[in-house]
Every structure is written in C-alpha cells, then in structure tokens.
C-alpha cells in the first residue's frame, strides 16, 4: 500500500493506493498510481521492486517530517527527569535555575564541532526511523553570537545531508538569567540584532517565540514576530503550553505558519487559527514526559485546523526524537486515527515549515522523499509499535543506506 497524503479531503484522508507504483526523475516524482495503470512510457525505466526486496506487505509513505525539534544542545538533564518523578514541576525546576538556563550553560561549553557531531548522530537515528526532513530550532544560546553559532551548526548539517533541515531562530526562548531585570533590552536585542543577522546570512527561514508565563508575553512576542515577518522569516510560536496565554490568537494575528503545543488553547484561539489557516503542531511526547494533558487535537480538527505531530525533541520536556512513537501517542492520547496522525507528520508538517509545495506528499512535481514501512497498512504500523518498522528511506529518489 502507498499513502500519497495529498491535501484533498482533510486530516484523515491519506489517499491509499493498493499495489502502487511511484515514478521519479531527477529527484522529483513524475507519476504515482496503481501499478496496473503505470503509463507505457515508464515501462523501460529502471525499476525497484519494494515488495520483493522487503516482503510483500510493505507500506510506502512520504518521508516523515519532524517539524519541531530543539536539536542542538550541550549536555543532558536526566537529573530533572528524576526530580519531576519525585514531585517537582517543570516550572519549579526552571525557577530554581534549572530547565532551559541549565542547557544554555551546557551549550555555551560545547564546541561547534562537538555540536555538529552530536546532532549528526541524532539525525542518523531519526533517518533510520524514516524521518527525512527535520526542523531545528536555536534557543540555547541566548546571545547574538551564540544563537548565530547554533544556526551555523544547522547550516553545516544541512550541507552535509542527507536530510533536509529547516532552521528556526528561537532567540526568544527565555530571557537569559543575566538579563532578567532588563527584559526589554533582551527583546530589543532579538529584534534589532538577532533577526536581522539571521536573515542577512540566510541562516534561518523561520522565527519562533516561547509565549508563556516565565518566558515572553503576548506583547513581546508580537513585536518579535512582526520584526521577523518584515525580515522575511515565517512566524512560529510555542503557545498555550502550560496555561492559556492568548498564544493561539496571536499566531492568527501575525499570520504564523504554525502554533505549537496548545495544550491549553481557548476556543476563541482555536477559531482564530482556523480562520487564519495556522497549522496546530501537537507534541505528545512533551505531554507524556511532563505528565500533562495532551493538546485537545479533536477540537482543532473539528474547527477546521490542520493538526501536525512532531517530537519537540529537547533535553528537558521531550528527550526523545522517536517520531513514530509520537504518532502512536497522538492516537492513544489525542484520539487521532493512524491515518490522521500520518497526515500530521507529512503534509501538515510540511505546511508547518513552509515547504508543502516541495515535500510532504507523494504527488507529481514533489521531491521523491519516501519511507518503506514493514506493515500492511497505516493502522497496523501505528498499532503494533516497534523499535523501528522502517525498512528503507529515499531522499530525492536516492536510497540512503
Ligand atoms: O518546547 N517550551 C519551551 N521549550 C521546550 C523545552 C525546552 C527545555 O526544557 O529545554 C519545549 O518544550
Ligand atoms: Fe519546543
């Protein structure tokens, strides 16, 4: 079976084709449909028989897109994982100097080569799971030089390939401890220096802000995201994760491509996102690790908001990049059907990073990025969770081994 994940029909419509054939040339798809209907012009082309190579009941899906990660960071925070088990909250730990600030200190201490090496190993394992595109946020630098350094790490990883990388400036992750009582000066720095420099050097295509009590207010985020839009960067938000702070409505107001988390979004915020066409990115691994309620995905879908699913990979709230696990959790914790979850990690994830003209579905004209999954259907794949069901991955038509 092949699931094209084309746009028509909405969240649950993955356009499955039995006994499918897929043709591509120069890295782009030229034809997809039932094998029996393959036009004669393709008959003489070199053919790869996936069923014969990997077993008869394989599933072909668009390459998975992890549209929300904080990939580059120094150290880890397993101590906080244990502290939370013992009763401390994410907010308590952050207020006491742990959390993001702890990772910022550990990130300053690691060289760029060390980061490229560490991230390269993460990316390799993600690729093995079928993830062919990864959005990567900065945000553990919090000075102009350090934020740009993290974005250059992503530039180097993108150049090394094989995965596609989408870099996002998250200079507004939190106010750095040294500037706690000068928050306005820090927002100035993001607006006047980080955004222009990242745009000038072509180091990022998106700009994100963490809108939350203890991070940035709606007013501060509005200022930052307007500056980002003016500099040509697409806007994204971490919104309404721990409380309803009006982040969803702001996403609609600034014409963001995505608002992410949204565990506590209000009905008015959801309606505004639907009207503005903002993608809601669900991050069920973070909800699982923090023992919090997951984003109410069905309310978003009912309101007409496309729901993407991503890992949120970071050393605090989501120390795993297992996107297929996130998809299974989206089914069990958020009542997405497996088909709805798949569309959330393909076409809608592509929209959430502004690349849906190029990737996210298997349709003529798009890149031949796809994964071969050892399951007869999407339902069977996400129901029978395994360490890794991916048998092969292709990027731009080239098989990656
Ligand atoms: O998406 N919410 C803010 N940022 C991350 C957590 C970062 C951290 O704890 O290091 C998130 O959950
Ligand atoms: Fe995040």
Short mmCIF file of C-alpha atoms and ligand atoms in Angstrom, two decimals:
data_model
loop_
_atom_site.label_atom_id
_atom_site.label_comp_id
_atom_site.label_asym_id
_atom_site.label_seq_id
_atom_site.Cartn_x
_atom_site.Cartn_y
_atom_site.Cartn_z
CA UNK A 1 0.00 0.00 0.00
CA UNK A 2 1.14 3.55 -0.73
CA UNK A 3 -0.33 6.59 1.05
CA UNK A 4 0.13 9.74 -1.03
CA UNK A 5 -1.06 12.09 1.78
CA UNK A 6 -2.28 14.59 -0.82
CA UNK A 7 -4.17 17.60 0.51
CA UNK A 8 -7.72 16.85 -0.66
CA UNK A 9 -10.17 15.57 1.92
CA UNK A 10 -8.62 16.82 5.14
CA UNK A 11 -6.88 15.30 8.14
CA UNK A 12 -7.89 11.64 7.77
CA UNK A 13 -7.63 11.36 4.01
CA UNK A 14 -4.27 9.81 3.13
CA UNK A 15 -5.26 8.59 -0.34
CA UNK A 16 -4.09 4.99 0.00
CA UNK A 17 -3.37 3.04 -3.19
CA UNK A 18 -3.05 -0.77 -3.20
CA UNK A 19 -0.33 -2.31 -5.40
CA UNK A 20 1.04 1.12 -6.19
CA UNK A 21 3.82 2.34 -8.45
CA UNK A 22 5.80 5.53 -7.99
CA UNK A 23 7.97 7.05 -10.72
CA UNK A 24 10.53 9.80 -10.38
CA UNK A 25 13.21 11.54 -12.40
CA UNK A 26 15.97 13.90 -11.25
CA UNK A 27 14.75 13.66 -7.67
CA UNK A 28 11.14 14.63 -8.37
CA UNK A 29 8.03 12.50 -8.65
CA UNK A 30 6.69 12.11 -12.19
CA UNK A 31 3.83 9.68 -11.63
CA UNK A 32 2.01 7.81 -8.84
CA UNK A 33 -0.94 5.44 -9.03
CA UNK A 34 -1.89 1.76 -9.23
CA UNK A 35 0.88 -0.33 -10.77
CA UNK A 36 -1.58 -1.73 -13.31
CA UNK A 37 -2.16 1.79 -14.64
CA UNK A 38 1.53 2.74 -14.98
CA UNK A 39 1.82 4.51 -18.36
CA UNK A 40 3.79 2.67 -21.03
CA UNK A 41 6.41 5.43 -21.18
CA UNK A 42 7.72 4.28 -17.78
CA UNK A 43 7.91 0.58 -18.71
CA UNK A 44 11.52 0.77 -19.85
CA UNK A 45 12.75 2.65 -16.76
CA UNK A 46 14.89 1.01 -14.14
CA UNK A 47 12.54 -0.48 -11.50
CA UNK A 48 12.90 -1.13 -7.78
CA UNK A 49 10.51 -3.82 -6.53
CA UNK A 50 10.00 -2.90 -2.87
CA UNK A 51 7.73 -5.86 -2.18
CA UNK A 52 10.31 -8.33 -3.47
CA UNK A 53 13.12 -6.59 -1.60
CA UNK A 54 11.44 -6.19 1.78
CA UNK A 55 8.46 -8.59 1.88
CA UNK A 56 5.11 -8.50 0.19
CA UNK A 57 3.11 -6.27 2.52
CA UNK A 58 5.05 -3.02 2.73
CA UNK A 59 3.69 0.46 3.25
CA UNK A 60 5.17 3.42 1.35
CA UNK A 61 4.66 6.83 2.95
CA UNK A 62 6.05 10.30 2.29
CA UNK A 63 9.32 10.78 4.20
CA UNK A 64 8.36 11.74 7.75
CA UNK A 65 8.88 15.40 8.67
CA UNK A 66 9.72 16.27 12.26
CA UNK A 67 8.50 19.90 12.21
CA UNK A 68 9.52 20.85 15.78
CA UNK A 69 12.86 19.99 17.40
CA UNK A 70 15.44 21.74 19.57
CA UNK A 71 18.21 19.57 18.11
CA UNK A 72 21.40 21.41 19.10
CA UNK A 73 22.15 21.49 22.81
CA UNK A 74 25.01 20.75 25.17
CA UNK A 75 24.72 18.11 27.89
CA UNK A 76 21.52 16.50 29.09
CA UNK A 77 19.14 16.90 32.09
CA UNK A 78 18.42 13.39 33.34
CA UNK A 79 18.57 14.82 36.89
CA UNK A 80 15.43 16.86 36.16
CA UNK A 81 13.66 13.78 34.79
CA UNK A 82 14.22 12.14 38.19
CA UNK A 83 13.29 15.31 40.11
CA UNK A 84 9.98 15.52 38.25
CA UNK A 85 9.27 11.87 39.05
CA UNK A 86 9.86 12.79 42.69
CA UNK A 87 7.32 15.62 42.56
CA UNK A 88 9.00 18.83 41.38
CA UNK A 89 7.32 20.59 38.47
CA UNK A 90 8.89 21.78 35.22
CA UNK A 91 8.19 25.38 36.32
CA UNK A 92 9.72 24.88 39.82
CA UNK A 93 12.90 23.49 38.29
CA UNK A 94 13.13 26.36 35.80
CA UNK A 95 12.54 29.00 38.50
CA UNK A 96 15.40 27.50 40.55
CA UNK A 97 17.88 27.95 37.69
CA UNK A 98 17.47 24.57 36.03
CA UNK A 99 15.49 23.99 32.86
CA UNK A 100 16.38 25.97 29.77
CA UNK A 101 19.01 28.05 31.64
CA UNK A 102 20.88 24.88 32.60
CA UNK A 103 21.02 23.75 28.97
CA UNK A 104 22.12 27.24 27.88
CA UNK A 105 25.15 26.98 30.20
CA UNK A 106 25.96 23.48 28.91
CA UNK A 107 25.54 24.62 25.29
CA UNK A 108 27.97 27.51 25.73
CA UNK A 109 30.52 24.95 26.89
CA UNK A 110 30.43 22.72 23.80
CA UNK A 111 32.30 23.48 20.58
CA UNK A 112 30.56 23.82 17.23
CA UNK A 113 32.36 20.68 16.03
CA UNK A 114 31.06 18.86 19.09
CA UNK A 115 27.52 20.03 18.33
CA UNK A 116 27.72 19.02 14.66
CA UNK A 117 28.92 15.60 15.74
CA UNK A 118 26.22 15.18 18.41
CA UNK A 119 23.39 16.42 16.15
CA UNK A 120 24.68 14.30 13.26
CA UNK A 121 24.23 11.21 15.40
CA UNK A 122 20.68 12.23 16.34
CA UNK A 123 19.84 12.88 12.69
CA UNK A 124 21.20 9.49 11.65
CA UNK A 125 18.92 7.69 14.09
CA UNK A 126 15.97 9.83 13.04
CA UNK A 127 16.66 8.97 9.41
CA UNK A 128 16.62 5.31 10.36
CA UNK A 129 13.05 5.80 11.63
CA UNK A 130 12.02 7.28 8.26
CA UNK A 131 12.43 10.98 9.12
CA UNK A 132 13.74 12.75 6.01
CA UNK A 133 13.21 16.41 7.00
CA UNK A 134 13.89 17.98 10.40
CA UNK A 135 13.04 21.46 11.67
CA UNK A 136 15.78 22.58 14.06
CA UNK A 137 15.46 25.50 16.48
CA UNK A 138 18.22 27.50 18.06
CA UNK A 139 17.34 28.81 21.52
CA UNK A 140 20.04 27.51 23.84
CA UNK A 141 22.44 30.35 23.01
CA UNK A 142 20.53 33.48 24.06
CA UNK A 143 23.24 35.90 22.94
CA UNK A 144 23.59 37.14 19.38
CA UNK A 145 26.83 35.23 18.80
CA UNK A 146 25.64 32.01 20.40
CA UNK A 147 22.28 31.96 18.61
CA UNK A 148 24.02 32.53 15.27
CA UNK A 149 26.54 29.83 16.16
CA UNK A 150 23.71 27.30 16.65
CA UNK A 151 22.16 28.32 13.32
CA UNK A 152 25.55 27.82 11.64
CA UNK A 153 25.68 24.32 13.11
CA UNK A 154 22.36 23.65 11.33
CA UNK A 155 23.73 25.18 8.12
CA UNK A 156 26.70 22.77 8.30
CA UNK A 157 24.42 19.79 9.00
CA UNK A 158 22.19 20.77 6.05
CA UNK A 159 25.24 20.97 3.79
CA UNK A 160 26.43 17.54 4.96
CA UNK A 161 22.99 15.99 4.29
CA UNK A 162 21.30 13.71 3.52
CA UNK A 163 18.24 15.01 5.40
CA UNK A 164 16.59 18.33 4.68
CA UNK A 165 17.00 20.78 7.55
CA UNK A 166 14.73 23.76 8.26
CA UNK A 167 16.43 26.20 10.63
CA UNK A 168 14.39 28.33 13.03
CA UNK A 169 15.69 31.21 15.14
CA UNK A 170 14.38 30.81 18.70
CA UNK A 171 16.36 33.63 20.31
CA UNK A 172 13.18 34.33 22.29
CA UNK A 173 13.22 31.00 24.13
CA UNK A 174 13.61 32.63 27.53
CA UNK A 175 15.16 35.82 28.88
CA UNK A 176 18.76 34.87 29.75
CA UNK A 177 19.42 34.90 33.51
CA UNK A 178 21.96 37.73 33.19
CA UNK A 179 19.24 39.99 31.73
CA UNK A 180 16.33 39.01 33.98
CA UNK A 181 15.69 42.57 35.12
CA UNK A 182 16.31 44.03 31.66
CA UNK A 183 13.84 42.04 29.62
CA UNK A 184 13.05 44.90 27.28
CA UNK A 185 16.72 45.20 26.38
CA UNK A 186 16.75 41.49 25.54
CA UNK A 187 13.70 41.83 23.28
CA UNK A 188 15.49 44.77 21.62
CA UNK A 189 18.47 42.51 21.01
CA UNK A 190 16.31 39.85 19.37
CA UNK A 191 14.50 42.43 17.21
CA UNK A 192 17.41 44.68 16.29
CA UNK A 193 20.31 42.23 16.07
CA UNK A 194 19.45 38.53 16.04
CA UNK A 195 16.64 38.63 13.48
CA UNK A 196 18.43 40.94 11.01
CA UNK A 197 21.68 38.95 11.27
CA UNK A 198 19.97 35.57 10.84
CA UNK A 199 18.01 36.88 7.84
CA UNK A 200 21.03 38.61 6.28
CA UNK A 201 23.20 35.48 6.45
CA UNK A 202 20.31 33.28 5.28
CA UNK A 203 20.72 31.16 8.40
CA UNK A 204 17.04 30.68 9.21
CA UNK A 205 13.73 30.61 7.37
CA UNK A 206 11.51 30.75 10.47
CA UNK A 207 11.41 32.62 13.78
CA UNK A 208 9.79 31.17 16.92
CA UNK A 209 8.87 32.67 20.31
CA UNK A 210 8.03 30.84 23.56
CA UNK A 211 4.89 32.65 24.73
CA UNK A 212 4.36 31.68 28.35
CA UNK A 213 4.44 32.97 31.90
CA UNK A 214 8.16 32.96 32.77
CA UNK A 215 9.13 33.29 29.09
CA UNK A 216 7.68 36.02 26.81
CA UNK A 217 4.40 37.94 26.95
CA UNK A 218 1.99 38.25 24.04
CA UNK A 219 3.06 41.88 23.58
CA UNK A 220 6.76 40.99 23.45
CA UNK A 221 6.07 38.11 21.07
CA UNK A 222 4.00 40.34 18.81
CA UNK A 223 6.91 42.76 18.50
CA UNK A 224 9.42 40.00 17.77
CA UNK A 225 7.25 38.17 15.24
CA UNK A 226 6.35 41.34 13.37
CA UNK A 227 10.06 42.11 13.04
CA UNK A 228 10.63 38.55 11.85
CA UNK A 229 7.93 38.81 9.19
CA UNK A 230 9.41 42.09 7.99
CA UNK A 231 12.81 40.42 7.69
CA UNK A 232 11.26 37.68 5.55
CA UNK A 233 11.13 34.95 8.20
CA UNK A 234 7.99 32.88 8.76
CA UNK A 235 6.48 33.13 12.26
CA UNK A 236 6.02 30.18 14.62
CA UNK A 237 5.01 30.14 18.29
CA UNK A 238 5.26 27.92 21.36
CA UNK A 239 1.77 28.78 22.56
CA UNK A 240 -0.51 27.97 25.48
CA UNK A 241 1.62 25.03 26.68
CA UNK A 242 1.34 25.43 30.43
CA UNK A 243 -1.53 27.94 30.57
CA UNK A 244 -3.88 29.80 28.19
CA UNK A 245 -1.83 32.89 27.49
CA UNK A 246 -3.51 34.04 24.27
CA UNK A 247 -0.78 32.50 22.10
CA UNK A 248 -3.17 30.84 19.63
CA UNK A 249 -4.93 34.14 18.88
CA UNK A 250 -1.58 35.88 18.46
CA UNK A 251 -0.50 33.19 15.97
CA UNK A 252 -3.55 34.04 13.87
CA UNK A 253 -2.94 37.76 14.22
CA UNK A 254 0.67 37.65 12.99
CA UNK A 255 -0.19 35.14 10.24
CA UNK A 256 2.09 32.46 11.70
CA UNK A 257 2.63 29.24 9.74
CA UNK A 258 2.25 27.23 12.95
CA UNK A 259 1.39 27.44 16.61
CA UNK A 260 2.82 24.58 18.62
CA UNK A 261 1.91 22.83 21.93
CA UNK A 262 -1.53 24.45 22.52
CA UNK A 263 -2.43 22.11 25.40
CA UNK A 264 -4.45 24.94 26.99
CA UNK A 265 -5.64 26.89 23.93
CA UNK A 266 -9.05 28.58 24.24
CA UNK A 267 -11.97 28.05 21.84
CA UNK A 268 -11.57 31.64 20.63
CA UNK A 269 -7.88 30.97 19.92
CA UNK A 270 -8.72 27.79 18.00
CA UNK A 271 -11.37 29.61 15.94
CA UNK A 272 -8.89 32.39 15.11
CA UNK A 273 -6.30 29.82 13.98
CA UNK A 274 -8.86 28.12 11.74
CA UNK A 275 -9.73 31.43 10.10
CA UNK A 276 -6.09 32.38 9.53
CA UNK A 277 -5.03 28.92 8.30
CA UNK A 278 -2.43 28.35 11.03
CA UNK A 279 -1.27 24.73 11.49
CA UNK A 280 -1.53 23.41 15.07
CA UNK A 281 1.54 21.34 15.97
CA UNK A 282 0.86 18.71 18.59
CA UNK A 283 3.76 17.47 20.72
CA UNK A 284 2.50 14.42 22.60
CA UNK A 285 5.96 13.30 23.77
CA UNK A 286 6.24 16.50 25.83
CA UNK A 287 2.80 15.88 27.36
CA UNK A 288 3.83 12.30 28.12
CA UNK A 289 7.17 13.25 29.73
CA UNK A 290 5.66 16.10 31.76
CA UNK A 291 2.64 14.02 32.79
CA UNK A 292 0.35 16.73 31.41
CA UNK A 293 -2.77 16.64 29.35
CA UNK A 294 -2.15 16.47 25.62
CA UNK A 295 -3.35 19.12 23.21
CA UNK A 296 -7.09 18.59 22.54
CA UNK A 297 -6.48 17.67 18.91
CA UNK A 298 -10.07 16.70 18.11
CA UNK A 299 -11.26 20.23 18.96
CA UNK A 300 -8.77 21.66 16.47
CA UNK A 301 -9.78 19.20 13.75
CA UNK A 302 -13.48 19.84 14.38
CA UNK A 303 -12.80 23.58 14.00
CA UNK A 304 -11.01 23.01 10.68
CA UNK A 305 -7.42 23.46 11.89
CA UNK A 306 -4.88 21.05 10.36
CA UNK A 307 -3.01 19.21 13.14
CA UNK A 308 0.65 18.30 12.67
CA UNK A 309 2.51 15.96 15.03
CA UNK A 310 6.18 16.41 15.97
CA UNK A 311 8.65 15.22 18.60
CA UNK A 312 9.67 18.53 20.29
CA UNK A 313 13.00 16.77 20.86
CA UNK A 314 14.86 18.72 23.59
CA UNK A 315 16.78 17.78 26.75
CA UNK A 316 14.03 18.96 29.12
CA UNK A 317 10.41 18.30 28.27
CA UNK A 318 10.86 15.78 25.43
CA UNK A 319 14.19 13.93 25.44
CA UNK A 320 13.25 11.63 22.54
CA UNK A 321 13.21 12.04 18.77
CA UNK A 322 11.10 8.96 18.13
CA UNK A 323 8.51 10.48 15.79
CA UNK A 324 6.67 7.17 15.19
CA UNK A 325 6.22 6.90 18.98
CA UNK A 326 4.79 10.44 18.97
CA UNK A 327 2.36 9.31 16.27
CA UNK A 328 1.21 6.31 18.29
CA UNK A 329 0.77 8.61 21.32
CA UNK A 330 -1.26 11.02 19.18
CA UNK A 331 -3.57 8.07 18.52
CA UNK A 332 -3.86 6.91 22.11
CA UNK A 333 -3.72 10.25 23.99
CA UNK A 334 -5.40 12.53 21.46
CA UNK A 335 -7.70 10.18 19.59
CA UNK A 336 -6.25 10.80 16.17
CA UNK A 337 -6.77 7.85 13.87
CA UNK A 338 -3.49 6.43 12.49
CA UNK A 339 -4.35 7.98 9.12
CA UNK A 340 -4.89 11.40 10.74
CA UNK A 341 -1.60 11.09 12.62
CA UNK A 342 0.27 10.20 9.41
CA UNK A 343 -1.07 13.25 7.61
CA UNK A 344 0.14 15.25 10.63
CA UNK A 345 3.73 14.08 10.17
CA UNK A 346 3.77 14.50 6.40
CA UNK A 347 1.70 17.11 4.52
CA UNK A 348 0.66 19.18 7.52
CA UNK A 349 4.17 19.04 8.96
CA UNK A 350 5.44 20.32 5.60
CA UNK A 351 2.96 23.21 5.87
CA UNK A 352 4.18 23.93 9.39
CA UNK A 353 7.68 24.56 7.99
CA UNK A 354 6.55 26.30 4.81
CA UNK A 355 7.70 23.50 2.46
CA UNK A 356 4.41 21.96 1.36
CA UNK A 357 4.97 22.95 -2.27
CA UNK A 358 8.04 20.69 -2.30
CA UNK A 359 7.60 17.83 0.17
CA UNK A 360 5.02 16.19 2.46
CA UNK A 361 3.03 14.18 -0.09
CA UNK A 362 3.78 11.78 -2.94
CA UNK A 363 2.48 13.71 -5.93
CA UNK A 364 3.94 14.63 -9.32
CA UNK A 365 6.28 17.59 -9.04
CA UNK A 366 7.23 16.99 -5.41
CA UNK A 367 10.52 15.60 -4.19
CA UNK A 368 10.83 11.80 -4.16
CA UNK A 369 11.29 11.62 -0.39
CA UNK A 370 9.67 8.47 0.96
CA UNK A 371 9.97 5.70 3.51
CA UNK A 372 9.20 1.99 3.28
CA UNK A 373 7.47 0.68 6.40
CA UNK A 374 7.20 -3.01 7.26
CA UNK A 375 3.44 -3.07 7.79
CA UNK A 376 0.48 -3.82 5.52
CA UNK A 377 -1.37 -0.63 6.50
CA UNK A 378 -1.02 2.61 8.43
CA UNK A 379 -3.38 1.23 11.08
CA UNK A 380 -1.19 -1.84 11.63
CA UNK A 381 2.01 0.28 11.70
CA UNK A 382 0.93 2.66 14.47
CA UNK A 383 -0.98 0.00 16.43
CA UNK A 384 1.90 -2.50 16.61
CA UNK A 385 4.53 -0.09 17.95
CA UNK A 386 8.04 -1.40 17.37
CA UNK A 387 11.54 -0.01 17.95
CA UNK A 388 11.73 0.64 14.21
CA UNK A 389 9.43 -0.56 11.44
CA UNK A 390 11.17 1.49 8.72
CA UNK A 391 12.95 -0.73 6.18
CA UNK A 392 14.21 1.84 3.66
CA UNK A 393 14.32 5.58 3.10
CA UNK A 394 14.75 7.59 -0.10
CA UNK A 395 15.61 11.28 -0.30
CA UNK A 396 15.28 12.97 -3.69
CA UNK A 397 14.89 9.50 -5.18
CA UNK A 398 18.21 8.26 -3.80
CA UNK A 399 18.15 5.36 -1.41
CA UNK A 400 20.02 6.01 1.83
CA UNK A 401 21.83 3.10 3.42
O1 LIG B 1 9.23 23.02 23.59
N1 LIG B 1 8.78 25.20 25.81
C1 LIG B 1 9.92 25.56 25.61
N2 LIG B 1 10.85 24.86 25.03
C2 LIG B 1 10.94 23.46 25.06
C3 LIG B 1 11.53 22.98 26.33
C4 LIG B 1 12.91 23.40 26.39
C5 LIG B 1 13.66 22.86 27.57
O2 LIG B 1 13.08 22.48 28.60
O3 LIG B 1 14.88 22.83 27.41
C6 LIG B 1 9.64 22.81 24.71
O4 LIG B 1 9.01 22.10 25.49
FE1 LIG B 2 9.56 23.12 21.74
#
